[in-house]
XYZ file of C-alpha atoms in Angstrom:
590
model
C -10.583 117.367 134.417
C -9.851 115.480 131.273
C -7.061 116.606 129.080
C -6.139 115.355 125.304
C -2.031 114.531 125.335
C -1.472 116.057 122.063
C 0.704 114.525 119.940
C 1.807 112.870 116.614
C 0.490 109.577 115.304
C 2.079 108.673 111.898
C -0.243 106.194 110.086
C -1.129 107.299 105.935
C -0.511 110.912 107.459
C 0.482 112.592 110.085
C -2.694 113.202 112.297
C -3.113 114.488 115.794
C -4.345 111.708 118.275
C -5.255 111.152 122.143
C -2.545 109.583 124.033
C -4.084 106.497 126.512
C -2.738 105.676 129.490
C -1.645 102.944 128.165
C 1.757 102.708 125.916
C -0.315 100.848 123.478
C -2.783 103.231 122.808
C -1.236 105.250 119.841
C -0.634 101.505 117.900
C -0.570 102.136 114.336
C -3.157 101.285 112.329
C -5.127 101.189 109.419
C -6.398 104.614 108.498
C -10.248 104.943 108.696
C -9.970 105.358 105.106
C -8.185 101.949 104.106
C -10.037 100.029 106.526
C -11.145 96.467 105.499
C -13.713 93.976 106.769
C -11.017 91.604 107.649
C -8.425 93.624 108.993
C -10.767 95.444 111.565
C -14.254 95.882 113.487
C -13.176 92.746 116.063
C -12.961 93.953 119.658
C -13.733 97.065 121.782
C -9.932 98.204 121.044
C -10.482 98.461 117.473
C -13.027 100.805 118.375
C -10.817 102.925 120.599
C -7.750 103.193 118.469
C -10.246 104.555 115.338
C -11.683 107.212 117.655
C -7.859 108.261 119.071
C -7.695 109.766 115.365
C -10.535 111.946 115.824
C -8.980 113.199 118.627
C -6.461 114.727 116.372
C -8.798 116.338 113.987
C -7.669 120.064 114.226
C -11.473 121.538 113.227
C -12.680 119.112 116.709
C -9.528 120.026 119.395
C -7.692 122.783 117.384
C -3.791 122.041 118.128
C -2.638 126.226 118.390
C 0.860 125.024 118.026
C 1.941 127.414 114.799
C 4.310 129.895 114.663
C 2.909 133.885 115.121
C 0.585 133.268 117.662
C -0.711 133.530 120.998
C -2.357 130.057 120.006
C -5.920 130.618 122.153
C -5.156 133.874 123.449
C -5.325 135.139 120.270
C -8.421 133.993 118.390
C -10.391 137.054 119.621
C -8.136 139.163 116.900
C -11.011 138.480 114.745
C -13.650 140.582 117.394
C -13.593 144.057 118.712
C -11.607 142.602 121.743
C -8.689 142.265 120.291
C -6.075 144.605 117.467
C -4.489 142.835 115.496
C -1.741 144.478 112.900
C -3.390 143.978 110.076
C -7.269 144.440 110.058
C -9.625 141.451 109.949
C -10.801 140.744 106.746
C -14.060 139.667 107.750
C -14.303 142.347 110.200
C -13.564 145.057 107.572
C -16.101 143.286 104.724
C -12.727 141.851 102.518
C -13.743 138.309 101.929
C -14.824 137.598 98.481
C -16.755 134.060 96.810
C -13.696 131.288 96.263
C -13.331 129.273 93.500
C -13.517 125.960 94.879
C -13.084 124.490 98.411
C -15.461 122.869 100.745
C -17.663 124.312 103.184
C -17.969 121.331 105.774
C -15.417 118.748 106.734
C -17.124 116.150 104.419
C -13.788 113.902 104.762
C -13.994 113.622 108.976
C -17.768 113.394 108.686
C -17.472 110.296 106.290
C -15.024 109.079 109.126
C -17.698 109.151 111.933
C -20.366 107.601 110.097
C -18.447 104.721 108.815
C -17.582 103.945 112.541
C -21.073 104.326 113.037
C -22.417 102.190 110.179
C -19.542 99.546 111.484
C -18.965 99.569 115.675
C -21.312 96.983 115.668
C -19.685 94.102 114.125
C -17.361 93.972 117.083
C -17.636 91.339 119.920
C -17.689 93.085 122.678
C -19.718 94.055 125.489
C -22.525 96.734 125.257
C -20.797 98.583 128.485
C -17.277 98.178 126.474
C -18.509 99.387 123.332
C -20.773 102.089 124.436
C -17.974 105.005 124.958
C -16.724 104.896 122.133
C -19.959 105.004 120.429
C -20.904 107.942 122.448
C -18.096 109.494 121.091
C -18.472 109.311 117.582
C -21.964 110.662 118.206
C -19.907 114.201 119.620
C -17.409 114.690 117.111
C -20.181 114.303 114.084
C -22.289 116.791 116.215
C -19.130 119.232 116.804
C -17.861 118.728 113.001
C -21.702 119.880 111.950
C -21.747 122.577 114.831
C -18.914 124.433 113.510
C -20.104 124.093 109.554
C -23.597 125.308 110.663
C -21.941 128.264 112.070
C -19.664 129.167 108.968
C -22.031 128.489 106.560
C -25.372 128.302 107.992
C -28.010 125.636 106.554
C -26.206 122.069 105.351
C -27.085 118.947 103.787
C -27.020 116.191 106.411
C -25.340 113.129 106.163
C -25.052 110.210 108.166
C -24.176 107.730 105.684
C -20.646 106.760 104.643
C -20.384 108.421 101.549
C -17.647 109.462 99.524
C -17.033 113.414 98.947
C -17.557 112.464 94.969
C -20.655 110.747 95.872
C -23.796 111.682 94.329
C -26.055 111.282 97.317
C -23.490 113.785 98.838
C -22.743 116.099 95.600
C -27.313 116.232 95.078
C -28.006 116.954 98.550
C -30.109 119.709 99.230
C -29.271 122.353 102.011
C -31.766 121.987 105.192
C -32.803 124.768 107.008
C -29.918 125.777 110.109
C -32.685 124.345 112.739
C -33.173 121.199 111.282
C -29.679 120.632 111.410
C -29.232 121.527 114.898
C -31.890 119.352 115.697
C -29.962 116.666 114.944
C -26.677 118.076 116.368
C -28.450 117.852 119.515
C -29.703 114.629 118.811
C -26.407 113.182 118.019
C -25.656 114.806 121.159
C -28.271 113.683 123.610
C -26.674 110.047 122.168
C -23.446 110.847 123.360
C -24.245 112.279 127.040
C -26.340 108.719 126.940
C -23.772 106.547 125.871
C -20.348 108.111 127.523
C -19.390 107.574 131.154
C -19.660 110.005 134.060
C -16.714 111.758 134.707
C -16.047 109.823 137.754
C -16.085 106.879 135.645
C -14.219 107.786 132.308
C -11.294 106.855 131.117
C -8.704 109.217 131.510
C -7.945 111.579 128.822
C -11.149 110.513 126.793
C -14.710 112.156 126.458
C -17.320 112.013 129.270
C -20.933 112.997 129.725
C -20.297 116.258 131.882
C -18.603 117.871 129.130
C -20.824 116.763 126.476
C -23.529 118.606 128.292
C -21.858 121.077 129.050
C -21.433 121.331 124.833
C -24.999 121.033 124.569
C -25.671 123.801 126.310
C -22.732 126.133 124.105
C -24.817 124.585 120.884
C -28.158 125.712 122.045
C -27.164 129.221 123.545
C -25.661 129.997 120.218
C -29.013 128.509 118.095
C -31.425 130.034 120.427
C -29.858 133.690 120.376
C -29.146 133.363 116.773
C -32.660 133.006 116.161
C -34.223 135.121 118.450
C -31.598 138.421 117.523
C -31.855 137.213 113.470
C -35.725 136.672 113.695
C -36.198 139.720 111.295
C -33.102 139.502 108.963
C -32.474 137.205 106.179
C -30.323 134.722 108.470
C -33.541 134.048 110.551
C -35.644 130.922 110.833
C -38.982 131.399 109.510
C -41.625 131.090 112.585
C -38.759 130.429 115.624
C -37.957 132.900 117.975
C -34.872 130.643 119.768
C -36.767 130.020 122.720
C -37.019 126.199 122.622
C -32.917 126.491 122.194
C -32.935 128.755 125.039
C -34.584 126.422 127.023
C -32.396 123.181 126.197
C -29.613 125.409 127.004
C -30.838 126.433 130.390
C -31.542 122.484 130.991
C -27.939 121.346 129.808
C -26.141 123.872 132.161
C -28.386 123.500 134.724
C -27.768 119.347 134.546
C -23.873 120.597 134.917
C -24.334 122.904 137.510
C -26.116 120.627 139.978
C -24.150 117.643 139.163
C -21.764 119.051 141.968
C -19.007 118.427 139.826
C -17.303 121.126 139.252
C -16.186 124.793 140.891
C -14.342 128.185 140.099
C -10.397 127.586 141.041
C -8.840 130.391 142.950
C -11.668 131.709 144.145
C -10.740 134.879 146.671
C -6.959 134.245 145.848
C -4.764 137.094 144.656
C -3.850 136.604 141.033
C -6.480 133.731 141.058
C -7.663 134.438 137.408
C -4.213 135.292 136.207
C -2.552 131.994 137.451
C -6.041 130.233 135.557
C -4.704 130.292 132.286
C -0.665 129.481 132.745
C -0.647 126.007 133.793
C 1.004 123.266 132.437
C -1.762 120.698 134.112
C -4.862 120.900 134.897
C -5.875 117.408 136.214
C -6.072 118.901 139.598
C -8.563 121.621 138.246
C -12.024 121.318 139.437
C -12.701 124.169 136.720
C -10.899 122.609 133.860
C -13.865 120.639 132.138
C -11.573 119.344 128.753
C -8.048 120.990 128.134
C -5.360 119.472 126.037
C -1.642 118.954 127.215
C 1.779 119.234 125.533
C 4.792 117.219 126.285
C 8.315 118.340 125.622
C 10.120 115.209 125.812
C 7.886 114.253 122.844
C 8.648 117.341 121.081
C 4.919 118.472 121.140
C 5.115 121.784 122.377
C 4.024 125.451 121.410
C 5.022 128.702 120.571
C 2.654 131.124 122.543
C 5.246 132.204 125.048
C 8.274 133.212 122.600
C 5.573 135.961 122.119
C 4.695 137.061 124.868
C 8.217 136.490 126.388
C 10.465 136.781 123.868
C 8.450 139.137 121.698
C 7.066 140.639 124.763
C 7.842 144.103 124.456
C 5.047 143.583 121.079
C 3.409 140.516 122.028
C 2.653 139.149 118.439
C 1.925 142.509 116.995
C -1.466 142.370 118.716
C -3.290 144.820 121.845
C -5.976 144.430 123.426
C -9.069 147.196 122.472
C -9.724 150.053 124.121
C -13.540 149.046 123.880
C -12.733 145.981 125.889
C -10.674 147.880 128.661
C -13.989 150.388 128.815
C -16.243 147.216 129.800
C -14.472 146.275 133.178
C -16.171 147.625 135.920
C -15.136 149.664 138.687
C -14.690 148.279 142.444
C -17.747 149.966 143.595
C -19.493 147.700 140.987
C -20.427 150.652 138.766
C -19.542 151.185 134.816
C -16.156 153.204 134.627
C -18.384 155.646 132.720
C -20.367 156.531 136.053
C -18.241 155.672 138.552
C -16.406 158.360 141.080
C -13.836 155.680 141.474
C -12.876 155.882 137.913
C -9.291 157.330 137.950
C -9.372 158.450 134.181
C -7.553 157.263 131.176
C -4.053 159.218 131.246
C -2.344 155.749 132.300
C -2.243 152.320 132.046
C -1.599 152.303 135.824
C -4.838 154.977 136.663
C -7.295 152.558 133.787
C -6.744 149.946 135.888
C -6.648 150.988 139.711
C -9.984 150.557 141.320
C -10.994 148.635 138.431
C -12.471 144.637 138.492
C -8.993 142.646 138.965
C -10.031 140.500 135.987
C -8.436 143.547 134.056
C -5.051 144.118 135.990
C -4.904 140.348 135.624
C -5.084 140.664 131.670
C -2.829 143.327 130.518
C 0.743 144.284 131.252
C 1.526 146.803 133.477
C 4.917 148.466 134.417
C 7.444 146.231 136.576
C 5.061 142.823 135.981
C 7.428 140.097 135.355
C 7.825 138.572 132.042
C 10.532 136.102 132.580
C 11.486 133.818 135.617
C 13.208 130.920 136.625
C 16.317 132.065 134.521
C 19.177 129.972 134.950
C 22.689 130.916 136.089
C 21.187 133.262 138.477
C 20.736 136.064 135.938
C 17.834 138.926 136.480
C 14.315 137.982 136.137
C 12.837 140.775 133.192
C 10.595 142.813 134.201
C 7.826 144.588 131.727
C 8.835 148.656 130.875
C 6.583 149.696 128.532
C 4.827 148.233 125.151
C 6.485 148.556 121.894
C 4.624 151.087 119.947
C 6.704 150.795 116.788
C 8.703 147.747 116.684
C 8.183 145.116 114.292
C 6.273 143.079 117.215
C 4.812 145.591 118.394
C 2.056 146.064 120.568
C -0.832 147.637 118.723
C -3.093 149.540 121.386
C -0.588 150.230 124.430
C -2.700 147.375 126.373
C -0.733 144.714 125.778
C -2.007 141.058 126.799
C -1.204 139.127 129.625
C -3.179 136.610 130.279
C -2.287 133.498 129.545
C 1.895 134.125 130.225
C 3.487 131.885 131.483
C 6.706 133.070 133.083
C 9.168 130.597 133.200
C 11.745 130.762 130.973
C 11.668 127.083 129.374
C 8.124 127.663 128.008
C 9.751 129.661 125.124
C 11.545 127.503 122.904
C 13.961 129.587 122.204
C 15.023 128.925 126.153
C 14.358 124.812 125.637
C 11.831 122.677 123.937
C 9.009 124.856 123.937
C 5.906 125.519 125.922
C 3.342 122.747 127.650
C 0.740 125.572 129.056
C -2.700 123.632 128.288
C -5.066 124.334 125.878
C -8.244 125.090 127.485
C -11.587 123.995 125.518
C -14.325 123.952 128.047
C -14.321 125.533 131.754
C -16.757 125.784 133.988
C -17.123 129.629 134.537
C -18.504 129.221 130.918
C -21.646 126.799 131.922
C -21.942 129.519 134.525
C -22.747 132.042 132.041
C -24.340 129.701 129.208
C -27.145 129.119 132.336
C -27.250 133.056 132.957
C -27.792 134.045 129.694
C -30.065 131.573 128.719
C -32.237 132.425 132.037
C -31.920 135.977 131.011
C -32.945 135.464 127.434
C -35.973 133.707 128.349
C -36.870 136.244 130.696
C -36.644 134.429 134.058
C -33.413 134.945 135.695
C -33.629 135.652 139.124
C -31.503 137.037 142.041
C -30.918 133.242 143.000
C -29.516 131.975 139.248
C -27.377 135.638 139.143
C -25.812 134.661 142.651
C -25.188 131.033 142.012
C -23.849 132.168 138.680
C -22.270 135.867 137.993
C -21.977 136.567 141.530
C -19.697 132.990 141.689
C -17.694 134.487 139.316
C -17.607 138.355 141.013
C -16.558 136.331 144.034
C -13.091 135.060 142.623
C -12.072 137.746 142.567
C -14.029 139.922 145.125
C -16.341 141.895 142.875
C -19.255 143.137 144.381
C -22.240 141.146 143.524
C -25.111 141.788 140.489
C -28.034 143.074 142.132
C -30.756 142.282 139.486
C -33.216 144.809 140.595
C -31.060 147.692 141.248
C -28.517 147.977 137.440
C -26.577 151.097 137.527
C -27.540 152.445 133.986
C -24.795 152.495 131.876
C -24.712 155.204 129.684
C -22.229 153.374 127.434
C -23.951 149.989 127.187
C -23.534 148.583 123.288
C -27.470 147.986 123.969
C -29.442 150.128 125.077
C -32.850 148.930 123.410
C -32.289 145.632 125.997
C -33.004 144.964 129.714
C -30.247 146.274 131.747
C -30.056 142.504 132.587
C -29.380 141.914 128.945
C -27.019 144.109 128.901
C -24.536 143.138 132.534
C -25.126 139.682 131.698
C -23.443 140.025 128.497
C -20.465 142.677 130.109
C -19.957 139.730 132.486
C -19.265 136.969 129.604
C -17.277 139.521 127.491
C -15.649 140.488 131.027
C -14.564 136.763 132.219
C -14.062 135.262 128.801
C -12.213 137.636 127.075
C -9.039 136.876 124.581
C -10.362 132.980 125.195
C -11.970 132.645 121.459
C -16.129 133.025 122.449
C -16.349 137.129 121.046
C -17.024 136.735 117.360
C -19.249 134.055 117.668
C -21.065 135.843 120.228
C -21.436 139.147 117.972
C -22.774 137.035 115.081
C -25.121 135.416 117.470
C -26.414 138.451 118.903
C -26.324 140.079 114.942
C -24.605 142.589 117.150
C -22.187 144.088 114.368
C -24.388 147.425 113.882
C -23.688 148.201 117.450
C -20.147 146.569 118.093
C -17.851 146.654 114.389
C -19.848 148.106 111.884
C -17.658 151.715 111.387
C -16.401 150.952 114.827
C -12.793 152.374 114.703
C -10.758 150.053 117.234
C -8.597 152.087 119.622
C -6.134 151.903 122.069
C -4.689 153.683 125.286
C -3.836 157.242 125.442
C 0.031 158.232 123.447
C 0.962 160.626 125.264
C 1.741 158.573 128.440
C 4.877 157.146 126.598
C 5.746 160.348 124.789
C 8.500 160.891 126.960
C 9.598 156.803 128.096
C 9.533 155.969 124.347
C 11.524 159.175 122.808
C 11.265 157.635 119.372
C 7.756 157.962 118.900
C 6.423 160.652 116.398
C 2.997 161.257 116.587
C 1.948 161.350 113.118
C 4.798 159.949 111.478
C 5.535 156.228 113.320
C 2.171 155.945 115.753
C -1.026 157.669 114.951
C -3.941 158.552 116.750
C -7.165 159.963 116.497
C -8.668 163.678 117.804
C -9.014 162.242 121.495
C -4.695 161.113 121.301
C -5.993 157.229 121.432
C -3.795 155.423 119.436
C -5.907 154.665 116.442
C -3.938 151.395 114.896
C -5.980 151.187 111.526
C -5.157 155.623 110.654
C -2.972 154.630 107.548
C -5.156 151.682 106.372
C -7.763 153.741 103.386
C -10.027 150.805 103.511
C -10.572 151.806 107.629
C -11.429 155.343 107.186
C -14.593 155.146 108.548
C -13.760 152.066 110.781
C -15.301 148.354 110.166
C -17.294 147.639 106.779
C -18.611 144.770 108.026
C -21.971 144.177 106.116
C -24.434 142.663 108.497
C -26.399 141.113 105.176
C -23.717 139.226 104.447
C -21.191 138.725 106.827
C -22.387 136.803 109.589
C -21.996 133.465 107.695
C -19.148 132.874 104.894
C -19.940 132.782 101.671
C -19.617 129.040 99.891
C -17.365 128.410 96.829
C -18.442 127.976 93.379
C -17.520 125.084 92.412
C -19.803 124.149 95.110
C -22.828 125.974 94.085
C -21.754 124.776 90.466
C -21.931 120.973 90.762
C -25.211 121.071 92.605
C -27.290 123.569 91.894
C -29.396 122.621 95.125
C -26.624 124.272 97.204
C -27.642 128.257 97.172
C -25.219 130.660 98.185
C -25.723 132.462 101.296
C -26.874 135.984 101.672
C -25.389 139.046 100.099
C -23.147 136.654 98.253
């Protein structure tokens, strides 16, 4: 698997860049913006030392290296997977019109397309000069894929131009499709132009994972579509389905390239030990993942919360509407199943439960720290901090993605290496699933060389297509059971891993999953008498069941989420925006 060495690269600013191989690869240079006809554009490693800066964009590979975070682990704060302290203001319907500010990354975009205007003028081979090429093509596609799904419909631009040009400042908006289109032309480009795997350069993009980002563009276009087809954020006369199928195509290129497999599979704490490794080049899972380095200094922060804060863990806890999707062991819902132990205790939600879920959350006597030096006591987890300042929010606090040893928090040394992962494989896995499903032709074959693949990691029993358990609890009931155990298997295997609001706005799933959802936790009065200093009512709160209700003293919560699904799905754009070009219509509800 390829990973991005993050790390500093001082030119006009400080910008995040690929580390090569090679010492030479981080020379400094000429900032894309300063560039001149003389001073550049001569050989193929011109060419590579301008894309090593769009490595370092942080809206292409984001960095998660700030403070207060579980960096990855804890995007899915703003989804019903995750609690965090303070309620999400886009969850709860808070976000209001800005002033000013842009709603694309017009500066990065003007980056790609002056490569693109310029690569040529090189001498250099076509062979030479075609990866890099390839990779401008991907970021401008993955800059435009992440506007499009902020802000829906965007002017396209594939010129050089200045963000006070006037071509840029009078361009019209084009319908959301239009613009994919040519995301996933820009794309098709890339996977044409960039090396196998077997052949890249390390640390640098390759055709496997562009697919494999293909198909995450068109699952989210073609279920946007299809699930929007009769709301205002719909596309007049598509139903998704030609999306669906590029989707299906891209993962299915991936799949039976033979390139990849699950790690771990059938090995106790297999998914656990997935996410806590410093290095992944070994991984045959790992598509793209970035790496830290201490003696560079580049390190993170994720593990001084869950170690050091780990009796809170970032003032953050998993939902109890996540914990409810796991299955049991028999393969049933926990909602139907006689295996179901009942929710008095952490330890009883989880025993005879899908591992995936022992493997996530923190249970009494799991270790938090090892490898402490001067032979002093590895800690062991108690119980989660209900009411300390980093506290845990539901009672099911998050484990997944600790690392244990005690130099990945930098209070202990120079901080922590675990990689960042941005693409695995278990994720084509269920881009090809869902995509089958959606388009109504899964069969038992794609469900066993897909979910089952996954069940078998970690010895779940396999998804019978024809014989679903109904759920009584399923968030959808008006879909195919398929529908519905296809999507518990993505929430199930990619949970606190970033996918879960994108996936609700996707499915314009808010009605059934946030809108006056009340997020919960686990049952209080387990830890009534561990944690002596909790006062029901006065210091923890919790609603007429006794689940800890997080939001009870926030007014705005009362009656859970106000999430508006006319408006909320895509962000609204600033006015200064909407101002200078009166072209550029605000979205919905706005």
């Amino acid at each position: 698997m390829k990973p991005i060495k993050i790390t500093y690269l001082y030119i006009a600013i400080v910008l995040m860049a690929i580390v090569s191989c090679k010492k030479d690869a981080l020379l400094n240079q000429t900032p894309p913006t300063k560039l001149t006809e003389s001073s550049y554009w001569h050989t193929a490693n011109d060419l590579q030392n301008y894309m090593n800066n769009l490595y370092g964009i942080d809206g292409i590979f984001p960095h998660y290296r700030g403070y207060s975070s579980l960096g990855i682990y804890s995007v899915d704060e703003n989804s019903d997977n995750m609690v965090p302290q303070g309620e999400n203001a886009r969850l709860n319907g808070e976000l209001t019109v800005a002033s000013s500010g842009g709603y694309a990354d017009w500066s990065s975009i003007r980056n790609v397309n002056y490569f693109l205007t310029n690569y040529q003028k090189v001498s250099a081979s076509a062979s030479d000069v075609a990866p890099y090429v390839g990779e401008a093509y991907f970021f401008r596609a993955m800059l435009y894929y992440k506007a499009v799904k902020s802000y829906g419909d965007m002017p396209w631009v594939n010129k050089p131009l200045n963000i006070d040009d006037k071509d840029l400042l009078n361009a019209p908006r084009l319908p959301r499709n239009v613009v994919i289109d040519s995301i996933v032309n820009d794309l098709d480009r890339a996977i044409a132009k960039l090396p196998a795997k077997s052949k890249a350069q390390s640390q640098r993009l390759y055709k496997e994972y562009a697919l494999g980002f293909k198909a995450r563009v068109c699952l989210f276009e073609g279920t946007w579509e299809k699930y929007h087809a009769n709301d205002v954020f719909g596309v007049s006369g598509q139903d998704g389905s030609k999306y669906l199928q590029l989707a299906s195509d891209a993962a299915n290129q991936v799949i039976t390239s033979g390139t990849y497999q699950l790690d771990n599979a059938g090995v106790p704490n297999g998914y656990f030990n997935l996410f806590n490794q410093t290095d992944y080049t070994s991984s045959k899972e790992i598509m793209f993942w970035g790496a830290y380095n201490q003696q560079a200094g580049i390190t993170t922060y994720w593990q001084n919360y869950y170690q050091f804060g780990s009796d809170g863990s970032e003032s953050t806890g998993i939902s109890k509407s996540l914990v409810d999707d796991y299955l049991c062991t028999d393969g049933k819902p926990a909602s139907i199943s006689p295996q179901y132990k009942g929710d008095d205790s952490l330890s009883h939600i989880v025993k005879n439960r899908d591992p995936r879920l022992r493997q996530s959350v923190f249970l009494y006597g799991d270790t938090v720290i090892s490898n402490v030096p001067g032979g002093t006591p590895i800690k062991l987890f108690t119980y989660p901090a209900l009411i300390a300042g980093d506290n845990c929010t539901t009672g099911f606090q998050i484990r997944k993605g600790l690392n244990t040893d005690f130099f990945q928090d930098s209070h202990n040394g120079p901080g922590g290496t675990d990689g960042v992962i941005y693409m695995r494989y278990a994720e084509i896995l269920l881009i090809y699933a869902e995509a089958r499903a959606e388009l109504g032709l899964l069969t038992q074959a794609d469900a066993d060389n897909t979910i089952n693949k996954l069940r078998d990691r970690v010895k779940m029993p396999h998804l019978n297509i024809s014989a679903i358990a109904t759920d009584p609890k399923w968030a959808f009931p008006e879909l195919s059971p398929v529908i519905n155990e296809v999507r518990r298997e993505r929430r199930v295997e990619l949970a606190c891993e970033g996918y879960r609001f994108d996936d609700i706005c996707r499915w314009a799933a808010a009605p059934a999953l946030v809108v006056h959802k009340q997020p919960l936790g686990t049952m209080a009065k387990q830890f009534l008498t561990v944690l002596p200093t909790i006062v029901i009512g006065k210091n923890l709160f919790v609603n007429a069941q006794g689940y800890i209700q997080p939001y009870a003293q926030v007014s705005s919560m009362a009656n859970g989420y106000n999430f508006n699904p006319g408006r909320d799905y895509l962000l609204p754009i600033a006015l200064q925006e909407t101002t200078v070009n009166p072209k550029i219509k605000q979205n919905p509800g706005w």
